[in-house]
C-alpha cells in the first residue's frame, strides 16, 4: 500500500528542513519561487519561522545580521540565477564583515548548465559564488545533504566567521530515500566554533608590551561584539584602567557613558597613544590603515592585536604582539596576568583624554538641543539620542552618509550588539533587512535611522515589516537627495541633478499603504514624541523627518574618498 510505503520515505525537501532543525536553525530568510517555493511552504509547516522578503538582497542582509546577533549562521534561501545573484551581494557583504551566514539557492540541472544548453535560469552558481564567500558547496544526492549542511555550518562559524554558499539543484529536492537512512545521514554539528586558546608566549609578549605603555589605548571592534565576551572585556578594561575606543558596531560592549570611554576624544587618542591593543578590529580603511596623520606619525606606535585570523596580523603595519585566538580566551588569558600589582594606565594620560572628551561633549551639547525648523542633523539626532537613552535595550539600525556619521557620534549606546550599521564596506541597503532580522531574532524594539537615499535601496521591505507586524520604527532623514538635495542641473535642462530626488516626498505614506503608522515631522520635539510613541506601541511606523537640504556635507565624513577633477572645461 502506497501510504505505508510513503511513510518510510523522505526526500530532499524534508532532509534540508530536518537538518536545519537538528542544528537549531529555526528561521529562514527567503524570497520563494522556483525551485524553492515548496521548501519554504514545508519549512513553515514543520515549524520553522519563514520570513519572506520582497528582494533577495534584503533577505540576505537579514540572514547576515542574524548571524552577527546570534553566533549561529543566518540562513537565506533564494531561487536560481537572478535571485541567487541578488542574495550573493549580501553573502559577500557578510563575508567581508565576518558574519556567519549560509546562502541556499536552488539551481538548474547540472547536465544542462554544464553543456550551456540554455536551461531556465541557467547559471553556474557554484563557480560564481566561490570567490565571493568563505566556502561554497553543492549537494547532488539526498544522502549527502547532512554532511553538506554540516560543512556549511562549520565553515560559516569556525575561525573567522563568514558567508557560505550551498547549491541545491532542483532535482535534489524531489530525490527520495528511506526515511530511516535519511535520518541517519543527518549530522548535528558539535562545537561549531571551537575555542581557540592563545599560546602562553604570545600572552606574555602582549602583557609585557602593555605594561611598558605610557599612553595605552584599547580599540574594540565588531569582532569583540560578535564574540559575546562582554563580561571579561569589561573586567579587563576596568582592571587596567585603559581608555577604550569602540568601533561603530562595538559601541555598547561597555556603555558609551563609561568613564573610560574615549569615543568623544577619538582623534586625540589615535594620535597620541603609544601602545594600542586591537580587540577584534582590523586596521583597514576605517582605522586609516594604522598609519599616517590620523595616527600621529612620526610617532611610532606599538600595536598588540587580538584576532582569530592569523593572517590579519601585519596586514597594514607591524604587529609587535600578535595574539591569535578567540577574543574570550585571549582576554581571559591576559586577565590571568593582571594581578593587584598591575600598574593602572598613567593618570596624566587618562586625565588628558578625559579633559579632551569633556571639552568635545560640552561643545556638542547645545547643537543637540535646538528645536528649530527645518531640522538639521544635530537637532534631529539630539531627539533620537534621548529616545535611546530611555530605551537602552532597543536596537539601532543606521545607514546613510551624514545620517550615519553623525548618529554614530551623537547617539550613545548602552548595551552590546545594539548598534547595527553599514559595516566594513560602508554599504547602503542593509537597513530594512537588518531591521527585520533584529526584530525577529531579539523581539526588542528596533529604531532604524535612515538617510532618504539609503532607505531607497531596501524601502519595499516596509511591506514585510507591516506583514509580520514587527516592532520597527523607521525614521527617514529626508533632505531631498543623495548627500544633499541642493544640486542643480548645470545645463539648465529639464532633468533634475543626478543626486536630487523628488522634493518634499512623503515617505510616511508608503507605510500607510500597508497598514502601518506614518508620521510627518518637522521639529525635534515632534520627532521625539512620534518615535517614543512608536517604540512604546511596537507598531510598524515610518516617520518622515524633514531635514534642511543644505545641512550636512558631501559624502559625510568620507568626502576625501571622492576623486577630484583638476580639469576646468572652458
Ligand atoms: P570593526 O570594523 O568594528 O573594526 P572588523 O570587522 O574590522 O571590526 O574586525 C573584526 C575582526 O574580528 C576580524 O578581523 C575577525 O577576524 C575578528 N573576529 C571575529 N570574531 C572573532 C572572535 N570570536 N575572536 C577573535 N576575533 C574575532
Ligand atoms: Mg539625503
Coordinates of C-alpha atoms and ligand atoms in Angstrom, one line a residue:
X1 CA 0.0 0.0 0.0
X2 CA 1.4 3.3 -1.1
X3 CA 0.6 5.3 2.0
X4 CA 2.6 2.9 4.1
X5 CA 5.5 2.9 1.7
X6 CA 5.5 6.7 1.7
X7 CA 5.7 6.9 5.4
X8 CA 9.0 5.3 5.2
X9 CA 10.4 7.7 2.7
X10 CA 12.0 11.1 3.0
X11 CA 13.2 13.5 0.2
X12 CA 15.5 16.4 -0.4
X13 CA 12.9 19.0 0.9
X14 CA 12.5 17.2 4.2
X15 CA 16.1 16.5 4.7
X16 CA 17.0 20.2 4.4
X17 CA 14.3 21.0 7.0
X18 CA 15.3 18.2 9.3
X19 CA 19.0 19.0 9.1
X20 CA 18.4 22.7 9.9
X21 CA 16.2 21.8 12.8
X22 CA 18.7 19.3 14.1
X23 CA 21.2 22.1 14.2
X24 CA 18.9 24.6 16.0
X25 CA 18.5 26.8 12.9
X26 CA 14.8 27.7 13.2
X27 CA 14.5 30.7 10.9
X28 CA 14.7 31.1 7.1
X29 CA 15.0 34.5 5.4
X30 CA 13.7 33.9 1.9
X31 CA 12.2 35.0 -1.3
X32 CA 10.2 32.0 -2.5
X33 CA 10.0 30.9 -6.2
X34 CA 11.1 28.0 -8.5
X35 CA 12.6 25.7 -7.2
X36 CA 12.4 26.5 -3.5
X37 CA 8.7 27.5 -3.1
X38 CA 7.7 24.2 -1.6
X39 CA 10.8 24.2 0.6
X40 CA 9.6 27.5 2.1
X41 CA 6.0 26.1 2.5
X42 CA 7.1 22.9 4.0
X43 CA 9.6 24.6 6.3
X44 CA 6.7 26.7 7.8
X45 CA 4.6 23.6 8.0
X46 CA 7.3 21.9 10.0
X47 CA 7.5 24.7 12.5
X48 CA 10.4 26.8 11.1
X49 CA 9.9 30.6 11.0
X50 CA 10.0 31.6 7.3
X51 CA 10.3 35.3 6.8
X52 CA 9.6 36.1 3.2
X53 CA 11.0 39.3 1.7
X54 CA 10.4 41.3 -1.5
X55 CA 14.0 41.2 -2.7
X56 CA 16.8 38.6 -2.0
X57 CA 19.4 41.2 -1.1
X58 CA 17.3 42.2 1.9
X59 CA 16.6 38.6 2.9
X60 CA 20.4 38.0 2.7
X61 CA 21.2 41.1 4.8
X62 CA 18.7 39.9 7.3
X63 CA 20.4 36.4 7.5
X64 CA 23.8 38.1 7.8
X65 CA 22.9 40.2 10.8
X66 CA 21.0 37.3 12.4
X67 CA 24.4 35.6 12.3
X68 CA 26.1 38.5 13.9
X69 CA 23.5 38.7 16.7
X70 CA 23.3 35.0 17.5
X71 CA 26.7 33.5 16.6
X72 CA 24.8 30.9 14.5
X73 CA 24.7 31.1 10.7
X74 CA 21.7 33.1 9.5
X75 CA 20.1 31.3 6.5
X76 CA 18.9 32.9 3.3
X77 CA 17.0 30.9 0.7
X78 CA 16.7 32.1 -2.9
X79 CA 15.7 31.0 -6.4
X80 CA 18.3 30.4 -9.1
X81 CA 20.4 32.8 -11.3
X82 CA 19.0 36.4 -10.7
X83 CA 17.7 35.5 -7.2
X84 CA 21.0 33.9 -6.3
X85 CA 22.9 36.9 -7.6
X86 CA 20.8 39.3 -5.5
X87 CA 21.5 37.1 -2.4
X88 CA 25.2 36.9 -3.3
X89 CA 25.7 40.6 -2.7
X90 CA 24.6 40.1 0.9
X91 CA 26.7 36.9 1.2
X92 CA 29.8 38.8 0.0
X93 CA 29.0 41.6 2.4
X94 CA 28.6 39.1 5.3
X95 CA 32.0 37.6 4.4
X96 CA 33.6 41.0 4.4
X97 CA 32.1 41.8 7.8
X98 CA 33.0 38.3 9.3
X99 CA 29.3 37.4 9.9
X100 CA 28.3 33.7 9.7
X101 CA 25.7 33.2 7.0
X102 CA 24.5 30.4 4.7
X103 CA 23.0 31.3 1.3
X104 CA 21.0 28.3 0.0
X105 CA 20.0 28.8 -3.6
X106 CA 18.1 26.4 -5.9
X107 CA 19.8 25.9 -9.2
X108 CA 19.2 24.4 -12.7
X109 CA 20.1 21.0 -13.8
X110 CA 23.8 20.3 -13.9
X111 CA 23.7 18.4 -17.2
X112 CA 22.2 21.4 -19.0
X113 CA 24.2 24.1 -17.2
X114 CA 27.5 22.3 -17.8
X115 CA 26.7 21.9 -21.5
X116 CA 25.4 25.5 -21.6
X117 CA 22.2 24.4 -23.3
X118 CA 20.1 27.2 -22.0
X119 CA 18.1 26.0 -19.1
X120 CA 15.5 28.0 -17.2
X121 CA 17.6 30.5 -15.2
X122 CA 20.8 28.8 -16.2
X123 CA 24.0 29.8 -14.3
X124 CA 27.0 28.0 -12.9
X125 CA 26.2 29.4 -9.5
X126 CA 28.8 27.4 -7.5
X127 CA 31.6 28.8 -9.6
X128 CA 30.3 32.3 -9.3
X129 CA 29.8 32.2 -5.6
X130 CA 33.2 30.6 -4.8
X131 CA 35.5 33.7 -5.0
X132 CA 33.0 35.9 -3.1
X133 CA 32.5 33.9 0.1
X134 CA 34.4 31.8 2.6
X135 CA 33.3 28.4 1.2
X136 CA 30.9 27.0 -1.4
X137 CA 29.4 23.5 -1.7
X138 CA 26.9 21.7 -3.9
X139 CA 24.8 18.7 -2.8
X140 CA 23.8 16.4 -5.7
X141 CA 22.4 13.5 -3.7
X142 CA 19.9 13.5 -1.0
X143 CA 22.0 11.2 1.2
X144 CA 24.8 13.9 1.2
X145 CA 22.7 16.8 2.5
X146 CA 23.5 16.1 6.1
X147 CA 27.2 16.3 5.5
X148 CA 26.8 19.3 3.1
X149 CA 25.0 21.3 5.7
X150 CA 27.4 20.3 8.5
X151 CA 30.3 21.6 6.3
X152 CA 28.4 24.8 5.6
X153 CA 27.8 25.4 9.3
X154 CA 31.4 24.7 10.3
X155 CA 32.8 26.9 7.5
X156 CA 30.5 29.8 8.5
X157 CA 31.1 29.7 12.2
X158 CA 34.6 28.5 12.9
X159 CA 37.7 30.6 12.8
X160 CA 36.9 34.0 11.2
X161 CA 33.2 33.7 10.5
X162 CA 31.9 34.3 7.0
X163 CA 29.4 33.5 4.3
X164 CA 28.9 30.1 2.8
X165 CA 27.1 29.2 -0.4
X166 CA 25.1 25.9 -0.6
X167 CA 24.0 25.0 -4.1
X168 CA 20.9 22.7 -4.3
X169 CA 19.9 21.8 -7.9
X170 CA 16.1 21.5 -8.5
X171 CA 16.4 17.7 -8.9
X172 CA 17.9 17.3 -5.5
X173 CA 14.7 18.3 -3.7
X174 CA 12.5 15.6 -5.0
X175 CA 15.0 12.8 -4.7
X176 CA 13.7 10.2 -2.3
X177 CA 15.4 7.8 0.1
X178 CA 14.4 5.7 3.0
X179 CA 13.4 7.8 6.0
X180 CA 15.5 5.7 8.3
X181 CA 18.6 6.1 6.2
X182 CA 17.8 9.8 5.7
X183 CA 17.6 10.4 9.5
X184 CA 20.9 8.6 9.9
X185 CA 22.6 10.7 7.3
X186 CA 22.0 13.9 9.1
X187 CA 24.8 15.5 11.2
X188 CA 24.4 17.6 14.4
X189 CA 27.5 19.8 14.4
X190 CA 29.2 19.5 17.7
X191 CA 31.1 22.7 18.8
X192 CA 30.9 24.5 15.5
X193 CA 33.1 27.4 16.7
X194 CA 35.7 25.7 19.0
X195 CA 37.6 27.8 21.5
X196 CA 41.0 28.9 20.2
X197 CA 43.4 29.4 23.0
X198 CA 46.4 31.7 22.5
X199 CA 49.8 30.4 23.3
X200 CA 51.4 31.3 26.6
X201 CA 54.4 33.0 25.0
X202 CA 52.1 35.2 22.9
X203 CA 50.1 36.2 26.0
X204 CA 53.3 37.1 27.9
X205 CA 54.6 39.1 25.0
X206 CA 51.3 41.1 24.9
X207 CA 51.4 41.7 28.6
X208 CA 55.0 42.9 28.5
X209 CA 54.2 45.4 25.8
X210 CA 51.1 46.6 27.6
X211 CA 52.9 47.0 30.9
X212 CA 55.5 49.3 29.3
X213 CA 52.9 51.7 27.9
X214 CA 52.7 55.3 28.9
X215 CA 49.6 56.2 26.8
X216 CA 47.8 52.9 26.2
X217 CA 44.6 52.6 24.2
X218 CA 42.1 49.7 23.6
X219 CA 40.2 49.6 20.3
X220 CA 37.2 47.4 20.4
X221 CA 35.9 46.2 17.1
X222 CA 32.7 44.4 16.0
X223 CA 34.7 41.1 16.3
X224 CA 34.6 41.8 20.1
X225 CA 30.9 42.4 20.0
X226 CA 30.4 39.2 17.9
X227 CA 32.4 37.2 20.4
X228 CA 29.9 37.7 23.2
X229 CA 32.8 38.0 25.7
X230 CA 31.2 41.1 27.3
X231 CA 32.0 40.3 30.9
X232 CA 35.7 39.5 30.5
X233 CA 36.2 42.5 28.2
X234 CA 34.6 44.8 30.8
X235 CA 36.7 43.3 33.6
X236 CA 39.9 43.7 31.5
X237 CA 39.1 47.3 30.6
X238 CA 38.3 48.3 34.2
X239 CA 41.2 46.4 35.8
X240 CA 43.8 48.1 33.5
X241 CA 42.1 51.5 33.6
X242 CA 43.0 52.0 29.9
X243 CA 40.8 54.3 27.8
X244 CA 38.8 52.4 25.2
X245 CA 37.6 53.4 21.7
X246 CA 34.7 51.4 20.3
X247 CA 34.3 51.0 16.5
X248 CA 30.8 51.7 15.5
X249 CA 29.3 48.2 15.9
X250 CA 31.3 47.7 19.1
X251 CA 29.6 50.6 20.8
X252 CA 27.8 49.4 23.9
X253 CA 30.0 46.5 24.8
X254 CA 30.8 49.0 27.6
X255 CA 28.4 51.9 27.7
X256 CA 29.4 55.0 25.8
X257 CA 28.9 56.9 29.0
X258 CA 31.6 54.7 30.8
X259 CA 34.2 56.9 32.4
X260 CA 37.0 55.2 30.4
X261 CA 35.2 55.6 27.0
X262 CA 37.4 57.7 24.7
X263 CA 34.7 57.9 22.0
X264 CA 34.5 61.6 22.2
X265 CA 38.3 62.0 22.1
X266 CA 38.8 59.8 19.1
X267 CA 41.3 61.8 17.1
X268 CA 43.3 62.6 20.2
X269 CA 43.7 59.0 21.4
X270 CA 44.6 57.7 17.9
X271 CA 47.3 60.4 17.5
X272 CA 48.8 60.4 21.0
X273 CA 48.6 56.8 22.2
X274 CA 51.9 54.9 22.3
X275 CA 50.5 51.3 22.7
X276 CA 47.3 50.2 21.0
X277 CA 45.5 46.9 21.8
X278 CA 43.2 46.0 19.0
X279 CA 40.4 43.6 20.0
X280 CA 38.5 42.2 17.0
X281 CA 39.1 45.3 15.0
X282 CA 41.0 45.4 11.7
X283 CA 43.5 48.1 10.7
X284 CA 41.6 48.7 7.5
X285 CA 40.4 52.0 6.0
X286 CA 38.1 52.6 8.9
X287 CA 41.2 53.0 11.1
X288 CA 43.3 54.7 8.4
X289 CA 45.3 51.5 8.0
X290 CA 47.1 52.1 11.3
X291 CA 49.4 54.8 9.9
X292 CA 49.6 58.4 8.7
X293 CA 48.4 61.7 10.1
X294 CA 45.4 60.2 11.9
X295 CA 47.8 58.1 13.9
X296 CA 50.1 61.0 14.7
X297 CA 53.1 60.0 12.6
X298 CA 56.0 60.4 13.1
X299 CA 55.1 58.9 16.4
X300 CA 56.0 55.2 16.5
X301 CA 53.1 53.1 17.8
X302 CA 53.2 49.7 19.1
X303 CA 50.2 47.5 18.2
X304 CA 49.0 44.5 20.0
X305 CA 46.3 42.7 18.1
X306 CA 43.8 40.1 19.2
X307 CA 42.2 38.3 16.3
X308 CA 41.1 34.8 15.4
X309 CA 42.5 35.1 11.9
X310 CA 46.3 34.7 12.0
X311 CA 46.8 36.3 8.6
X312 CA 45.2 39.5 9.8
X313 CA 48.5 40.2 11.7
X314 CA 50.8 42.7 9.9
X315 CA 48.2 43.3 7.2
X316 CA 48.8 47.0 7.3
X317 CA 51.5 47.7 9.9
X318 CA 53.8 45.7 12.1
X319 CA 52.0 44.0 15.0
X320 CA 54.6 43.7 17.8
X321 CA 52.4 41.3 19.8
X322 CA 50.0 39.2 17.8
X323 CA 47.5 37.3 19.9
X324 CA 45.7 34.7 17.8
X325 CA 42.7 33.1 19.3
X326 CA 39.1 33.8 20.1
X327 CA 38.5 37.0 22.0
X328 CA 37.0 35.4 25.1
X329 CA 40.0 33.1 25.5
X330 CA 42.6 35.8 24.7
X331 CA 41.1 38.4 27.1
X332 CA 40.8 35.7 29.8
X333 CA 44.4 34.8 29.3
X334 CA 45.5 38.4 29.6
X335 CA 43.4 38.8 32.7
X336 CA 45.3 36.0 34.4
X337 CA 48.5 38.0 34.1
X338 CA 46.8 41.1 35.6
X339 CA 47.1 41.0 39.4
X340 CA 46.6 43.6 42.1
X341 CA 50.1 44.9 41.4
X342 CA 49.4 45.7 37.8
X343 CA 50.0 49.4 37.1
X344 CA 46.8 51.2 36.1
X345 CA 47.1 53.4 33.0
X346 CA 49.1 56.5 33.9
X347 CA 46.8 59.2 35.3
X348 CA 48.4 62.1 33.3
X349 CA 47.3 60.2 30.2
X350 CA 43.8 59.3 31.3
X351 CA 43.4 62.8 32.7
X352 CA 44.3 64.3 29.4
X353 CA 41.9 62.0 27.5
X354 CA 39.1 62.9 29.8
X355 CA 39.7 66.6 29.6
X356 CA 39.6 66.4 25.8
X357 CA 36.4 64.3 25.9
X358 CA 34.6 66.6 28.3
X359 CA 35.5 69.6 26.1
X360 CA 34.2 67.9 23.0
X361 CA 31.0 66.8 24.7
X362 CA 30.4 70.3 26.0
X363 CA 30.9 71.8 22.6
X364 CA 28.4 69.4 21.0
X365 CA 25.7 69.7 23.7
X366 CA 24.0 73.0 22.6
X367 CA 23.7 71.8 19.0
X368 CA 21.7 68.8 20.2
X369 CA 19.1 70.9 22.0
X370 CA 17.9 73.2 19.2
X371 CA 14.2 72.9 18.4
X372 CA 14.1 75.0 15.3
X373 CA 12.5 74.0 11.9
X374 CA 13.8 72.9 9.5
X375 CA 15.8 70.4 11.5
X376 CA 19.5 69.8 10.9
X377 CA 21.3 66.5 11.7
X378 CA 22.3 67.6 15.1
X379 CA 19.0 68.7 16.3
X380 CA 17.1 65.7 14.9
X381 CA 19.8 63.3 16.3
X382 CA 19.6 65.1 19.7
X383 CA 16.0 64.0 19.9
X384 CA 16.8 60.4 18.9
X385 CA 19.7 60.2 21.4
X386 CA 17.2 60.8 24.2
X387 CA 14.9 58.1 22.9
X388 CA 17.7 55.5 23.0
X389 CA 18.8 56.7 26.4
X390 CA 15.3 56.0 27.7
X391 CA 15.3 52.6 26.0
X392 CA 18.8 51.1 26.2
X393 CA 17.7 47.7 25.1
X394 CA 16.3 48.9 21.8
X395 CA 18.3 48.0 18.6
X396 CA 19.5 50.8 16.5
X397 CA 20.0 50.3 12.7
X398 CA 21.7 53.1 10.9
X399 CA 22.7 53.9 7.3
X400 CA 23.2 56.9 5.2
X401 CA 26.1 59.4 4.8
X402 CA 25.8 62.3 7.3
X403 CA 22.9 60.4 8.9
X404 CA 25.4 57.6 9.6
X405 CA 28.4 59.6 10.6
X406 CA 26.7 61.9 12.9
X407 CA 24.4 59.4 14.5
X408 CA 27.4 57.2 15.3
X409 CA 29.0 60.0 17.2
X410 CA 25.9 61.5 18.8
X411 CA 23.8 58.5 19.9
X412 CA 25.2 56.8 23.0
X413 CA 24.8 53.1 23.2
X414 CA 24.5 51.3 26.5
X415 CA 24.4 47.6 25.7
X416 CA 26.4 45.2 23.4
X417 CA 25.2 44.4 19.9
X418 CA 22.6 47.1 19.8
X419 CA 24.1 49.1 17.0
X420 CA 23.9 47.6 13.5
X421 CA 25.2 49.6 10.6
X422 CA 26.8 49.7 7.2
X423 CA 29.9 47.8 8.4
X424 CA 33.2 47.3 6.6
X425 CA 32.1 48.2 3.1
X426 CA 30.1 51.2 4.2
X427 CA 27.3 49.7 2.1
X428 CA 23.9 51.2 1.6
X429 CA 20.9 48.9 1.5
X430 CA 21.3 47.0 4.8
X431 CA 18.6 49.0 6.6
X432 CA 15.4 47.1 6.3
X433 CA 17.0 43.6 6.1
X434 CA 18.9 44.3 9.4
X435 CA 15.8 45.9 11.0
X436 CA 13.6 42.8 10.2
X437 CA 16.1 40.3 11.5
X438 CA 16.9 42.4 14.6
X439 CA 13.2 42.4 15.5
X440 CA 12.8 38.7 14.6
X441 CA 15.8 37.4 16.4
X442 CA 15.6 39.5 19.6
X443 CA 12.0 40.6 19.9
X444 CA 13.2 44.0 21.0
X445 CA 12.0 47.3 19.5
X446 CA 14.1 48.5 16.6
X447 CA 14.8 52.1 15.6
X448 CA 16.1 52.4 12.0
X449 CA 17.7 55.8 11.3
X450 CA 17.9 56.1 7.5
X451 CA 19.1 58.7 5.1
X452 CA 16.5 59.1 2.4
X453 CA 18.8 57.7 -0.2
X454 CA 20.0 54.8 1.9
X455 CA 16.3 53.8 2.6
X456 CA 15.6 53.6 -1.1
X457 CA 17.8 50.6 -1.5
X458 CA 15.6 48.4 0.7
X459 CA 12.4 50.5 1.1
X460 CA 10.0 48.0 -0.3
X461 CA 10.5 45.9 2.7
X462 CA 8.3 48.2 4.7
X463 CA 5.6 45.8 3.4
X464 CA 7.5 42.9 5.0
X465 CA 7.7 44.9 8.3
X466 CA 3.9 45.5 8.2
X467 CA 3.1 42.0 7.1
X468 CA 4.9 40.4 10.1
X469 CA 3.8 43.3 12.4
X470 CA 7.3 43.8 13.6
X471 CA 8.2 46.4 16.3
X472 CA 10.2 48.5 13.9
X473 CA 10.2 52.3 13.8
X474 CA 11.9 53.8 10.7
X475 CA 13.0 57.4 10.7
X476 CA 13.9 58.8 7.3
X477 CA 16.1 61.8 7.4
X478 CA 14.6 63.4 4.3
X479 CA 16.8 66.1 2.7
X480 CA 15.6 65.5 -0.8
X481 CA 18.6 63.7 -2.2
X482 CA 21.9 61.8 -2.1
X483 CA 24.1 63.6 0.4
X484 CA 22.2 66.9 0.0
X485 CA 19.2 67.9 -2.0
X486 CA 20.6 71.2 -3.3
X487 CA 22.4 70.3 -6.5
X488 CA 21.1 71.9 -9.8
X489 CA 21.5 70.8 -13.4
X490 CA 24.3 73.0 -14.7
X491 CA 22.9 72.9 -18.2
X492 CA 19.6 74.4 -17.2
X493 CA 18.0 71.4 -18.9
X494 CA 14.7 69.7 -17.8
X495 CA 16.3 66.8 -15.8
X496 CA 17.0 67.2 -12.1
X497 CA 20.6 66.9 -10.9
X498 CA 21.7 63.3 -10.5
X499 CA 21.9 63.5 -6.7
X500 CA 18.5 65.1 -6.2
X501 CA 15.1 63.3 -5.5
X502 CA 11.5 64.3 -5.7
X503 CA 11.3 67.3 -3.4
X504 CA 9.2 67.1 -0.2
X505 CA 8.4 63.5 -0.8
X506 CA 6.2 61.9 1.8
X507 CA 7.7 58.5 2.7
X508 CA 5.3 58.2 5.6
X509 CA 2.5 57.5 3.1
X510 CA 4.3 54.3 2.0
X511 CA 3.8 52.9 5.4
X512 CA 0.2 53.8 5.5
X513 CA -0.3 51.9 2.2
X514 CA 0.5 48.7 4.0
X515 CA -1.4 49.4 7.3
X516 CA 1.5 50.7 9.3
X517 CA 1.7 54.1 11.0
X518 CA 3.0 57.0 9.0
X519 CA 4.0 60.3 10.6
X520 CA 5.4 63.5 9.1
X521 CA 7.5 65.7 11.4
X522 CA 9.4 69.0 11.1
X523 CA 10.7 69.7 14.6
X524 CA 12.9 67.7 17.1
X525 CA 10.0 67.8 19.6
X526 CA 7.6 66.3 17.2
X527 CA 10.2 63.7 16.2
X528 CA 10.9 62.7 19.7
X529 CA 7.2 62.3 20.5
X530 CA 6.5 60.3 17.4
X531 CA 9.4 57.9 17.9
X532 CA 8.7 57.4 21.6
X533 CA 5.1 56.5 20.8
X534 CA 6.2 54.1 18.0
X535 CA 8.7 52.4 20.3
X536 CA 6.2 52.0 23.1
X537 CA 3.4 50.8 20.9
X538 CA 5.6 48.4 18.9
X539 CA 3.5 49.2 15.8
X540 CA 5.3 49.3 12.5
X541 CA 5.9 53.0 12.0
X542 CA 7.7 55.2 9.4
X543 CA 8.5 58.8 10.3
X544 CA 9.3 61.2 7.6
X545 CA 11.7 63.7 9.3
X546 CA 12.3 66.8 7.2
X547 CA 15.9 67.9 7.3
X548 CA 17.3 71.1 5.8
X549 CA 18.6 70.1 2.4
X550 CA 21.5 72.4 2.9
X551 CA 22.6 70.7 6.1
X552 CA 25.4 68.2 6.1
X553 CA 28.3 67.7 3.8
X554 CA 29.1 65.7 0.6
X555 CA 29.7 62.0 1.5
X556 CA 29.6 62.8 5.2
X557 CA 32.9 62.1 6.9
X558 CA 34.5 60.3 3.9
X559 CA 34.3 63.1 1.3
X560 CA 38.1 62.7 0.9
X561 CA 37.5 59.4 -0.8
X562 CA 35.8 61.2 -3.8
X563 CA 38.3 61.6 -6.6
X564 CA 38.7 65.3 -7.6
X565 CA 38.9 66.6 -11.2
X566 CA 41.7 69.1 -11.9
X567 CA 40.4 69.9 -15.4
X568 CA 38.5 73.1 -16.0
X569 CA 36.4 72.9 -19.2
X570 CA 36.2 76.2 -21.0
Ligands
LIG1 P1 35.5 46.9 13.0 O1 35.0 47.3 11.7 O2 34.5 47.0 14.1 O3 36.8 47.5 13.4 P2 36.4 44.5 11.8 O4 35.3 43.8 11.1 O5 37.4 45.3 11.1 O6 35.7 45.3 13.0 O7 37.2 43.4 12.6 C1 36.6 42.3 13.2 C2 37.7 41.3 13.4 O8 37.3 40.4 14.5 C3 38.0 40.4 12.2 O9 39.4 40.5 11.9 C4 37.7 39.0 12.7 O10 38.6 38.0 12.2 C5 37.7 39.1 14.2 N1 36.9 38.2 14.9 C6 35.6 37.9 14.7 N2 35.1 37.0 15.6 C7 36.2 36.8 16.4 C8 36.3 36.0 17.6 N3 35.3 35.3 18.1 N4 37.5 36.0 18.3 C9 38.5 36.8 17.7 N5 38.4 37.5 16.7 C10 37.3 37.5 16.0
LIG2 MG1 19.7 62.6 1.7

